[in-house]
Coordinates of C-alpha atoms and ligand atoms in Angstrom, one line a residue:
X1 CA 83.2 149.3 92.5
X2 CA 80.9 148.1 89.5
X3 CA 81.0 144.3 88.1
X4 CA 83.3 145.4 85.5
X5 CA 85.7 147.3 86.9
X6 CA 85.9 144.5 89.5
X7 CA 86.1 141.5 86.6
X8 CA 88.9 143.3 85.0
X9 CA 90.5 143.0 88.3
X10 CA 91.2 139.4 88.3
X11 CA 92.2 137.5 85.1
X12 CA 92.2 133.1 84.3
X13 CA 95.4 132.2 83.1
X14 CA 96.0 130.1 80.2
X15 CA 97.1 127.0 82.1
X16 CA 101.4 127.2 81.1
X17 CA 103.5 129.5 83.1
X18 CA 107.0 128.8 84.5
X19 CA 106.2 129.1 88.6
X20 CA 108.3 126.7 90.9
X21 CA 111.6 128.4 89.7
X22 CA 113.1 129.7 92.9
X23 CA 111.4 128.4 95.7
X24 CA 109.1 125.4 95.0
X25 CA 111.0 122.8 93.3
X26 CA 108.5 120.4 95.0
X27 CA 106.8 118.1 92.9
X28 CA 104.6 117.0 96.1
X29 CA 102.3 119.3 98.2
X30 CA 100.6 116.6 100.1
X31 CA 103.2 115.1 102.9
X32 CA 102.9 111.5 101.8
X33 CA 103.4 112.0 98.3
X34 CA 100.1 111.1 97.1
X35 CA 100.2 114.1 94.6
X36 CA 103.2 113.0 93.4
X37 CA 103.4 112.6 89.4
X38 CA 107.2 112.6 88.3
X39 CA 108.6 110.4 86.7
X40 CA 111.5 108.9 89.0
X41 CA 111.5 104.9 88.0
X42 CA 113.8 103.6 90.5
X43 CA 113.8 103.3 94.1
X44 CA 117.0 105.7 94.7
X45 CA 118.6 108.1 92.6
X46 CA 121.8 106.5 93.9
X47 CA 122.1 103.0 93.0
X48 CA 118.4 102.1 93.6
X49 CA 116.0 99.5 92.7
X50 CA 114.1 99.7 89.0
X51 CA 110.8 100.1 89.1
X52 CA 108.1 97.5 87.4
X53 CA 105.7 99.0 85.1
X54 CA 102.3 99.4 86.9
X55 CA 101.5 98.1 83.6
X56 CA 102.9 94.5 84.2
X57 CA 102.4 94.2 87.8
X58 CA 99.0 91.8 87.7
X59 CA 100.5 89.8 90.2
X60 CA 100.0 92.4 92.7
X61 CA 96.9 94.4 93.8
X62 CA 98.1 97.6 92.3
X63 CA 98.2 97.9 88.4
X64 CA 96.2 99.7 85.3
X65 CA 94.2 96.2 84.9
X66 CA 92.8 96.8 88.2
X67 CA 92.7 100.3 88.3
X68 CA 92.6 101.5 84.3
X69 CA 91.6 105.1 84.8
X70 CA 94.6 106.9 86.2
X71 CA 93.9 106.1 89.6
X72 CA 96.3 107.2 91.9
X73 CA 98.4 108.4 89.2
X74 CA 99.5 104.5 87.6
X75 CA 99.7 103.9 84.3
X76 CA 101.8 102.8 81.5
X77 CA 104.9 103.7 83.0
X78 CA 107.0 102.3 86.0
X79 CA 107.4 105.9 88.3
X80 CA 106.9 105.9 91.9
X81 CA 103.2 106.6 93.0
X82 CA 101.4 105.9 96.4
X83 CA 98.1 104.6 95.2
X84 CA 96.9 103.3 98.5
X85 CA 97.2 106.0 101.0
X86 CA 101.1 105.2 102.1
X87 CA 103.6 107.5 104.3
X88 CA 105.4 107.5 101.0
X89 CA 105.1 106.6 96.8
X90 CA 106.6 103.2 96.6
X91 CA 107.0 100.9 93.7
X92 CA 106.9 97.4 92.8
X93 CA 110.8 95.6 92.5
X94 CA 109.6 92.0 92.2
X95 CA 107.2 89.9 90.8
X96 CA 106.3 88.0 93.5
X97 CA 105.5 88.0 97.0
X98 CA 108.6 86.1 98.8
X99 CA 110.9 88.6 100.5
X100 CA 110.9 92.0 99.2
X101 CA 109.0 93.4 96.5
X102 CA 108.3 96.6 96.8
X103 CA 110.2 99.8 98.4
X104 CA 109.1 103.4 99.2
X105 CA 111.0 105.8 97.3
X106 CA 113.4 108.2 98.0
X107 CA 112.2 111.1 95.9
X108 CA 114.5 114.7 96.4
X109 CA 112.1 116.6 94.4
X110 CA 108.9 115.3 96.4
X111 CA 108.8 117.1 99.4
X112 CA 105.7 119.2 100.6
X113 CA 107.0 122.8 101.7
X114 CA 107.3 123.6 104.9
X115 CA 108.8 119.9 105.5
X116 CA 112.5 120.8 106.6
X117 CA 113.1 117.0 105.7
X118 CA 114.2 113.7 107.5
X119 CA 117.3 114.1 110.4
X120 CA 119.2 112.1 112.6
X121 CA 119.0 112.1 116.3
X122 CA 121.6 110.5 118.3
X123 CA 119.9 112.1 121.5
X124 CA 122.3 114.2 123.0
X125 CA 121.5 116.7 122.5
X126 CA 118.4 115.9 120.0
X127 CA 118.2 118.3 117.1
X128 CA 115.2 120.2 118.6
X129 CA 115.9 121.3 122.4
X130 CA 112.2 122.7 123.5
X131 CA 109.4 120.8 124.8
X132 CA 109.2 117.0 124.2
X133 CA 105.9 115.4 124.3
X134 CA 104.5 111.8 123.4
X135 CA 101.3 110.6 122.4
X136 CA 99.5 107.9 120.8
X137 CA 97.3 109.2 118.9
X138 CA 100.4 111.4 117.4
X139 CA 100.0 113.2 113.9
X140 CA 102.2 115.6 112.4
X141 CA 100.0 118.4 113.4
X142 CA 98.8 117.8 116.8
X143 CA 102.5 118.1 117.1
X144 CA 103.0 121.1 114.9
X145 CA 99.9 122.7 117.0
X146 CA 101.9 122.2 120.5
X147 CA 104.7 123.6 119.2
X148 CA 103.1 127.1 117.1
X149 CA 101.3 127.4 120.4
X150 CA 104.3 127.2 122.7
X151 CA 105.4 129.6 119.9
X152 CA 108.2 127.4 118.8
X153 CA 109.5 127.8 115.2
X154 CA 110.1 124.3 114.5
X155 CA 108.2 120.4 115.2
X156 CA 109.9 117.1 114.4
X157 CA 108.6 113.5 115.2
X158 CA 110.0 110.8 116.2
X159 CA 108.9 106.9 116.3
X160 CA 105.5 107.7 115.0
X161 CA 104.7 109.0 118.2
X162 CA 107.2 111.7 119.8
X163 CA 107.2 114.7 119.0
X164 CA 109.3 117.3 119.9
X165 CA 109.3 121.6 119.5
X166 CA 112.8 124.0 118.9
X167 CA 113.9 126.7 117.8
X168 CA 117.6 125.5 116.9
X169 CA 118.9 126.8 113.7
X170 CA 121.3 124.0 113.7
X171 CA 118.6 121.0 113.3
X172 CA 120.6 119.3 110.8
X173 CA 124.2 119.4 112.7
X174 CA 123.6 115.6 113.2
X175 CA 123.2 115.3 109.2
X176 CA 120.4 114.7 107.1
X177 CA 119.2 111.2 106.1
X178 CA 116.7 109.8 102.5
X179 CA 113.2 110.3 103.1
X180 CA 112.9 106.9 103.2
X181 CA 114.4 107.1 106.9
X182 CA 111.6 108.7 108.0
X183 CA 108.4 106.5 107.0
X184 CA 107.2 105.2 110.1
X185 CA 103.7 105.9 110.4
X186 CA 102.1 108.4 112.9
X187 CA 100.2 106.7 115.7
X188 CA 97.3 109.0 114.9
X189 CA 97.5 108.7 111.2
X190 CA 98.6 105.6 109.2
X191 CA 98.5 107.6 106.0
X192 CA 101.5 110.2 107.2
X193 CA 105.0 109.8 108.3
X194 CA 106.3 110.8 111.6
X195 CA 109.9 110.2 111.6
X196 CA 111.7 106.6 112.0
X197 CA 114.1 105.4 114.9
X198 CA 116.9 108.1 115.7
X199 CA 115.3 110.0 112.6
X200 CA 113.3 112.8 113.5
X201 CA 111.5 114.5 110.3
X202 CA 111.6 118.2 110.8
X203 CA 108.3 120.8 110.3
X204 CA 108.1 125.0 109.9
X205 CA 105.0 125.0 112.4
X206 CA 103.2 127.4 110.5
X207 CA 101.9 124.8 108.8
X208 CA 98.4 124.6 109.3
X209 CA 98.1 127.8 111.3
X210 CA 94.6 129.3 111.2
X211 CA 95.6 132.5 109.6
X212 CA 98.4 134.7 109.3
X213 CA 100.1 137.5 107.4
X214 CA 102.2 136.8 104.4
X215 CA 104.6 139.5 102.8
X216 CA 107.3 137.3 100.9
X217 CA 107.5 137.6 97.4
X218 CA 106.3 134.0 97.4
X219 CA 104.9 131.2 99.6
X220 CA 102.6 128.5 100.2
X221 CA 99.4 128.3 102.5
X222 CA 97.8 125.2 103.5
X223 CA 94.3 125.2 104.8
X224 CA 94.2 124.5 108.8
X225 CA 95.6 121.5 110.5
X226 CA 97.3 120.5 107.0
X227 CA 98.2 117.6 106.7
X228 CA 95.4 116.2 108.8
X229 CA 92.0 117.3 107.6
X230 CA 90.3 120.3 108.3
X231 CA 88.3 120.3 111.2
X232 CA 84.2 121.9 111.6
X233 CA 83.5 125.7 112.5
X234 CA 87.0 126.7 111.3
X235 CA 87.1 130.4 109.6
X236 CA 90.4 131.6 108.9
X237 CA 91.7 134.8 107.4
X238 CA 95.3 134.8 105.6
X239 CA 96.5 138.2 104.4
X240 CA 98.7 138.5 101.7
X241 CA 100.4 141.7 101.2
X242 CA 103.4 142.2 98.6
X243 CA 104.5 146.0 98.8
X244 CA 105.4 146.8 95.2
X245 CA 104.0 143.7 93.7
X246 CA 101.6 144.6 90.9
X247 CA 99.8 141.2 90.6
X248 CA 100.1 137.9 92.0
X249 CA 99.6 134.8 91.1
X250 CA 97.6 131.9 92.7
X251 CA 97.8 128.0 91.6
X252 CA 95.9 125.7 94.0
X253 CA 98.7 122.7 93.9
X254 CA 96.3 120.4 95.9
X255 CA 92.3 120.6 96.6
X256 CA 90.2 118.4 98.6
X257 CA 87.2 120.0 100.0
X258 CA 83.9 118.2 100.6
X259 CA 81.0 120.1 100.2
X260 CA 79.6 123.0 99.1
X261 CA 79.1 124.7 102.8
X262 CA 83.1 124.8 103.3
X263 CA 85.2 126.9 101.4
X264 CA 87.7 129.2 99.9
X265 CA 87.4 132.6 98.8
X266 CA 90.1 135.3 97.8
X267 CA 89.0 139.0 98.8
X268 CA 90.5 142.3 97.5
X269 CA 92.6 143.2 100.5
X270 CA 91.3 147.0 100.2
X271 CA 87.3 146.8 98.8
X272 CA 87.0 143.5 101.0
X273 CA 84.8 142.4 97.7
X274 CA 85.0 138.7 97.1
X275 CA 87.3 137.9 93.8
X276 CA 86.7 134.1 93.4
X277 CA 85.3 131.4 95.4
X278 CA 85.5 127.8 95.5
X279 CA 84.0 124.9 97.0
X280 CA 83.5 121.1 97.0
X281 CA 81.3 121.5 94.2
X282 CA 83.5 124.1 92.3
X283 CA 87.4 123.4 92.3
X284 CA 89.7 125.9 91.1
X285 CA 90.7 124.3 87.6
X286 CA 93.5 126.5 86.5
X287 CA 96.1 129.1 88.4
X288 CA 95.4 132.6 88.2
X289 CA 96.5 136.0 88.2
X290 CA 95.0 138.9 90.7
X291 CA 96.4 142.6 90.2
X292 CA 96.5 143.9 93.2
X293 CA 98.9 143.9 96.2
X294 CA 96.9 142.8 98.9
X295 CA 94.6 139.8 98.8
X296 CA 93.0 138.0 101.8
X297 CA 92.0 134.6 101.9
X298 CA 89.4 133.6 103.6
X299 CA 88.5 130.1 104.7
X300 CA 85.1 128.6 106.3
X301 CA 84.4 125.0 107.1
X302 CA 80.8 124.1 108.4
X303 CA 80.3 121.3 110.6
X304 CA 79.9 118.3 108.5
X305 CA 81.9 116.4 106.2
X306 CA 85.5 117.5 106.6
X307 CA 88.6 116.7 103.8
X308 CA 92.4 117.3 104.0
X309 CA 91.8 121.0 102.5
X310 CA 94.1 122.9 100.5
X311 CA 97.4 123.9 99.6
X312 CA 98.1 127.5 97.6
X313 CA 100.9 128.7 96.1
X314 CA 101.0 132.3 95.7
X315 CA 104.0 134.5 94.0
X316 CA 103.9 138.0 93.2
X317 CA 105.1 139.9 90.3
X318 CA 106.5 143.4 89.6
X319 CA 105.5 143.9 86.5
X320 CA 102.3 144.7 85.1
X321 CA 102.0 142.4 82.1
X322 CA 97.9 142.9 82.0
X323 CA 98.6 146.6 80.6
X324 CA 99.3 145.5 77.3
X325 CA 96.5 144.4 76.2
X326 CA 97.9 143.0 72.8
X327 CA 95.2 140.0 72.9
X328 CA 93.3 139.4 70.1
X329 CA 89.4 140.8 70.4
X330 CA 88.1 137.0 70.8
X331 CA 90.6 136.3 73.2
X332 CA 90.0 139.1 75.2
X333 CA 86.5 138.8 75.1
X334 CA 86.6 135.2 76.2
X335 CA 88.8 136.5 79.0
X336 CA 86.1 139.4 79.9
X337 CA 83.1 136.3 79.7
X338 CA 85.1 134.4 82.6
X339 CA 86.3 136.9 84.6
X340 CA 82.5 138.1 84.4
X341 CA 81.3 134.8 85.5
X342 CA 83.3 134.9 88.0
X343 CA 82.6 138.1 89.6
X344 CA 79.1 137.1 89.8
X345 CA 80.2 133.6 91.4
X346 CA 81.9 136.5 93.9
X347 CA 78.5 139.0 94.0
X348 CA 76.6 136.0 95.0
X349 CA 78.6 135.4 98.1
X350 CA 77.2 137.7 100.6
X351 CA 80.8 136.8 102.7
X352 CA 82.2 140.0 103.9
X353 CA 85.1 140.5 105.7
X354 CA 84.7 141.1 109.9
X355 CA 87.7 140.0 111.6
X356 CA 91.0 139.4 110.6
X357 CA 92.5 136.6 112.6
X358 CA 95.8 136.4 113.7
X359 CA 98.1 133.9 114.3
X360 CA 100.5 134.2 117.8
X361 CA 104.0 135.9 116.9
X362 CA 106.4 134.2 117.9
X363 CA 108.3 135.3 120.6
X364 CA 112.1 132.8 121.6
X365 CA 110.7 130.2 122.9
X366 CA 112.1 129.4 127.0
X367 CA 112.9 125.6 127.7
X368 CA 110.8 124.6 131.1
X369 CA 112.6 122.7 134.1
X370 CA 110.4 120.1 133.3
X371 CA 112.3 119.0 130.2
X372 CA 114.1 116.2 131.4
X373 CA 111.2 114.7 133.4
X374 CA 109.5 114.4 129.8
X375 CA 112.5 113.6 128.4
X376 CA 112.9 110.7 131.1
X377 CA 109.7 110.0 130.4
X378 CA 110.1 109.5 126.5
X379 CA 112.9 107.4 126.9
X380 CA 110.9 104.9 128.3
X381 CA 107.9 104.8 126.0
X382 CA 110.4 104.0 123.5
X383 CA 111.7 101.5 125.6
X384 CA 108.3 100.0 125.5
X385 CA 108.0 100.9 121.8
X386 CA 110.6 98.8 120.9
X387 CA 109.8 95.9 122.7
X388 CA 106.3 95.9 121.5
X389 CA 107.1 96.8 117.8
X390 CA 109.6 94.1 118.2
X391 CA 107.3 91.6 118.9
X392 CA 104.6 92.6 116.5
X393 CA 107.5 92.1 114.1
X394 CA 108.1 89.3 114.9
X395 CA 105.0 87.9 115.5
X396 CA 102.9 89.2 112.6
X397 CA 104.9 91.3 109.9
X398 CA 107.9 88.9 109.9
X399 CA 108.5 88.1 106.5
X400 CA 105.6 90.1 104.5
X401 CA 106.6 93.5 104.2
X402 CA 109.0 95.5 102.5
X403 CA 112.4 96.2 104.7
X404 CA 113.1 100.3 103.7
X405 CA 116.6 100.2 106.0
X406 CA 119.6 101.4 105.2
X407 CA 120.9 97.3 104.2
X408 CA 119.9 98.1 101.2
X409 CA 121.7 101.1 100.0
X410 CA 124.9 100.9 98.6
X411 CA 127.4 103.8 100.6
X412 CA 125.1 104.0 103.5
X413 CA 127.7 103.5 106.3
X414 CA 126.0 103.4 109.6
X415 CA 127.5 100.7 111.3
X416 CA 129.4 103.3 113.9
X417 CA 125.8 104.6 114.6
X418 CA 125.0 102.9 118.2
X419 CA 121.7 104.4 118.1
X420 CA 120.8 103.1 114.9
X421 CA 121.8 99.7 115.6
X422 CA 119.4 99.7 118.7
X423 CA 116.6 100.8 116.5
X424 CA 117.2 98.3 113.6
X425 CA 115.0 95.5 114.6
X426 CA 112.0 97.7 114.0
X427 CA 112.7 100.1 111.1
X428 CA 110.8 97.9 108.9
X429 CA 107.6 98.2 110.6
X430 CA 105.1 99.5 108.7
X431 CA 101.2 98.5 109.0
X432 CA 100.5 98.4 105.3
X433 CA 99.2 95.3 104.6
X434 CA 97.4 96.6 101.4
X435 CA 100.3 95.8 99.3
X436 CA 99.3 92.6 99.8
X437 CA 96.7 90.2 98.1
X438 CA 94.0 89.4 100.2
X439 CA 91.6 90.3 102.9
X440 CA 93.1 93.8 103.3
X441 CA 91.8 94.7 99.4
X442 CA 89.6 96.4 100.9
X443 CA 91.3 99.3 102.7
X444 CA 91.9 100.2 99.4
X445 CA 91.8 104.2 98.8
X446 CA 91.4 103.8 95.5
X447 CA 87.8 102.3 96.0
X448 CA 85.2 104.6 95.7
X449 CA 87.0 107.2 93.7
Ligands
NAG1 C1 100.4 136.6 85.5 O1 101.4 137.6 85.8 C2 102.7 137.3 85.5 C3 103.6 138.5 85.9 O2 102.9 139.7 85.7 C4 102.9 137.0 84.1 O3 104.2 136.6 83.8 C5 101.9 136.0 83.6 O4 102.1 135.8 82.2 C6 100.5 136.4 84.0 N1 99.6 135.5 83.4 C7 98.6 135.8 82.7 C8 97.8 134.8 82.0 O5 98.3 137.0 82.6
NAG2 C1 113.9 105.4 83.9 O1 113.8 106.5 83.1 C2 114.9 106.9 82.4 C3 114.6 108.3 81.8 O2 113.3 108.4 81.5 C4 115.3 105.9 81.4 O3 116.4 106.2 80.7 C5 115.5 104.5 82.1 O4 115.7 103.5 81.2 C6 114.3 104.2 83.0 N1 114.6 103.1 83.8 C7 113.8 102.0 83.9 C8 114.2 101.0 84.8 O5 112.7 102.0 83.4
NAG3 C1 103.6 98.8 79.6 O1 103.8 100.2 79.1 C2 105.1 100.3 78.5 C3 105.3 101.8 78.2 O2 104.2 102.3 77.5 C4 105.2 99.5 77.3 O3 106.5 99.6 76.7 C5 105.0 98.0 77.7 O4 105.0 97.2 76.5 C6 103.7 97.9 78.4 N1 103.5 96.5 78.9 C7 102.4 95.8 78.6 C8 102.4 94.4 79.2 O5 101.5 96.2 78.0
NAG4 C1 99.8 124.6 89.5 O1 100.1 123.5 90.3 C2 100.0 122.2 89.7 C3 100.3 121.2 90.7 O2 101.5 121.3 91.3 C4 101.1 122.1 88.6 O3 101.0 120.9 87.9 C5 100.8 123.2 87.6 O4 101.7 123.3 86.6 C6 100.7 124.6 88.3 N1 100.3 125.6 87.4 C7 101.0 126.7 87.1 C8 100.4 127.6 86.1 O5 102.0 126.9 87.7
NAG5 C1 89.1 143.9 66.7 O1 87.9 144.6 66.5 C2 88.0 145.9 65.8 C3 86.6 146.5 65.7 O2 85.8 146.1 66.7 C4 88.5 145.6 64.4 O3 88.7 146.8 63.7 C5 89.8 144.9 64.5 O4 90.3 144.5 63.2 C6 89.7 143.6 65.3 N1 91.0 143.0 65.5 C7 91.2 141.7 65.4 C8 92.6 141.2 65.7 O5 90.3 140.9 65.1
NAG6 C1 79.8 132.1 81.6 O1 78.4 131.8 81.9 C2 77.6 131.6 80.7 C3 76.2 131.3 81.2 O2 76.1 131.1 82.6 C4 78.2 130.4 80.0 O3 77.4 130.2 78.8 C5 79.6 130.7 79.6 O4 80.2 129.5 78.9 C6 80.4 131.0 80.8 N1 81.7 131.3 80.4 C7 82.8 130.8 81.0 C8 84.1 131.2 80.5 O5 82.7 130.0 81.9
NAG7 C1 98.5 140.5 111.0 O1 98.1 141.8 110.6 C2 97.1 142.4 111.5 C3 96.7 143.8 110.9 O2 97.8 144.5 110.5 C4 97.8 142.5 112.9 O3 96.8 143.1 113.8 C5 98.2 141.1 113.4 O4 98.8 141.2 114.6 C6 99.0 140.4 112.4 N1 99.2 139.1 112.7 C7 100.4 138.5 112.8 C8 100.4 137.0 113.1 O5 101.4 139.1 112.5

């Protein structure tokens, strides 16, 4: 195929085009929300807390004075954000420091795909019935990796640091609970929540898999061992193959990809030739089209300087809207000059496709004997847990951070819920000091950006 033919192939689109309308209403792709720029103001839909404009908020360390470029997403507005790395965006309610002035938000439309969202466990039975393991260096996808490899559909974590594998269709017959439930932190991973006490949030484990074969009209991919970062001598290979689709269309939601060793290409699924290509030094800038049927992507990570990764959303169309070519000449010769450069961006990379990877099927998934040993087993650790997070609360957090429990919300009944009770005393622990004026500053994300 010559350069021309191929740069005809694939086509930059102008930056509008109406996507997220049946699948992805999410406004968030990262799991903490730190993508998040809507433009909910209050802590709750139902009967929340205002916001304070980021704007007016000098009496804390987060606000435009301090951070006057857009950092983080604050500005002259009062919406939810999470400036500083939190399980959640989060908001200012007060002016000052005594008792509580600021709360995570409870956001509907900020939830990465693939997150089945926040549950309740009373513990018999718990929402997920497989395997049950604990750790302490717990993040969402060491536990999403032990359950794709015990070929479990399904991973939920509990406590920051349980985590549990299933294939029950009926996770949510205990009911589902605001995200706000679920913000404890994972032991392995301040930045990312792992459920709360007798809330479990629930995970499709194909998050994060290194490769795998996509026929749905329309999904997303995340990069391998999303949401934690991506780790060295990873190659992956995702195909993507729409029968009937005449193109489809790509839109990198989230990038983060260090340097210019590690990256992401797209191949034509039947030439193998590399379509586009992008790296730490060259993000993708726009979403666009590719009119084929079958496109691989192809991921590479060397063995230094790892990031979070990436997260694409792909959807294909029926249609073939690129045979009318009713563009003016400039136009399409500006769309011939970039689809040009980028097809020698693609002949430059000598990457050619050798293996497909696969992903395990997954085959039912067979509950070992073993079970309630572990499950023994977890009930003390959280035993323990609460004891020790009960004393650091009390000896440390006490009065300083933000209480996110149900107190505060107005038809939250859950007085009947024994289990809940138990947990109350440490719902509110949190280790995010950074809110805070002081010595912490310096933790700040935001530095260095
Ligand atoms: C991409 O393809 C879809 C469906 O064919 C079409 O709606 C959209 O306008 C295309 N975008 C561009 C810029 O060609
Ligand atoms: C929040 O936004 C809505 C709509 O933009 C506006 O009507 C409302 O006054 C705002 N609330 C606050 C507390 O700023
Ligand atoms: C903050 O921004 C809002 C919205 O633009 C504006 O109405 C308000 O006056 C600003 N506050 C200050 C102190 O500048
Ligand atoms: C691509 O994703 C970003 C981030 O979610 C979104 O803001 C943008 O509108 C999307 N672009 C298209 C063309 O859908
Ligand atoms: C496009 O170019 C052709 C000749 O190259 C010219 O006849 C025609 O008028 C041009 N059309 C526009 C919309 O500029
Ligand atoms: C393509 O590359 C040329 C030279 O390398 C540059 O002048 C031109 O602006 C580029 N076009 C686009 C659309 O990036
Ligand atoms: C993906 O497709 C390849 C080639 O058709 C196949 O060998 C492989 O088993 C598939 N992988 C999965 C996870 O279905």
């Amino acid at each position: 195929m010559d350069l021309w033919t191929l740069s005809l192939r694939i086509l930059l689109l102008p930056s509008v085009l109406v996507l997220c309308s049946d699948l992805f209403h999410s406004e968030c792709y990262t799991v903490n929300g730190a993508d998040y720029r809507g433009t909910q103001n209050q802590t709750s839909l139902d009967c929340g807390k205002p916001c304070l404009f980021w704007n007016e908020t000098f009496q804390h360390p987060y606000n435009t004075l301090k951070y006057p470029n857009g950092e983080g997403g604050l500005g002259d507005h009062n919406y939810c954000r999470n400036p500083d790395g939190d399980v959640s965006p989060w908001c200012y309610i007060a002016e000052h420091e005594d008792g509580v002035y600021w709360k995570y938000c409870d956001i509907p439309t900020c939830r990465m795909p693939g997150n089945l969202g926040c549950f309740k466990d009373h513990g018999n039975p718990p929402p997920l019935t497989g395997i049950t393991e604990t750790s302490n260096k717990q993040t969402i996808q060491t536990c999403i990796t032990m359950c794709r490899r015990q070929r479990y559909k399904y991973a939920g974590l509990e406590s920051g640091f349980a985590c549990f594998c299933g294939n029950n269709a009926d996770y949510r017959k205990h009911g589902e609970t605001p995200s706000t439930d679920c913000n404890s932190v994972c032991f392995g991973d301040h930045t990312q929540p792992c459920g709360g006490d007798g809330r479990i949030i629930l995970f499709d484990s194909l998050i994060g898999a290194c490769g795998g074969n996509y026929t749905k009209e329309a999904s997303v991919i995340y990069s391998p061992d999303f949401p934690d970062s991506y780790g060295s001598g990873k190659a992956c290979y995702w195909t993507i193959q729409v029968p009937g689709a005449a193109s489809i269309h790509f839109n990198f939601t989230f990038f983060d990809i260090k340097d210019s060793r590690d990256m992401v290409e797209l191949l034509d699924g039947y030439t193998k030739q590399v379509l586009v290509r992008f790296d730490g030094r060259n993000h993708p800038s726009q979403s666009f089209n590719i009119s084929l049927d079958f496109v691989i992507l192809y991921f590479f990570s060397d063995r230094i300087n790892h990031a979070q990764g990436f997260s694409l959303v792909y959807k294909a169309y029926k249609e073939r809207t690129m045979e009318k070519p009713q563009v003016s000449n400039q136009t399409q010769t500006e769309l011939i000059t970039q689809t040009a450069n980028l097809s020698i961006n693609a002949a430059r990379s000598s990457k050619i496709l050798y293996v497909i990877t696969t992903s395990p099927s997954r085959p039912t998934g067979q509950v070992p004997g073993w079970t309630i040993y572990a499950l023994t087993a977890l009930l003390i650790l959280t035993l323990i847990a609460i004891l020790v997070k009960a004393l650091l609360h009390l000896n440390i957090k006490s009065q300083r951070l933000a209480t996110t429990t149900s107190l505060d919300s107005c038809h939250r009944g859950s007085a009947g819920e024994i289990w809940s009770i138990f947990y109350k005393p440490s719902t509110s622990i949190s280790i995010f000091p950074k809110k805070l004026k002081g010595p912490h500053d310096d933790r700040n994300p935001l530095v260095g950006e």
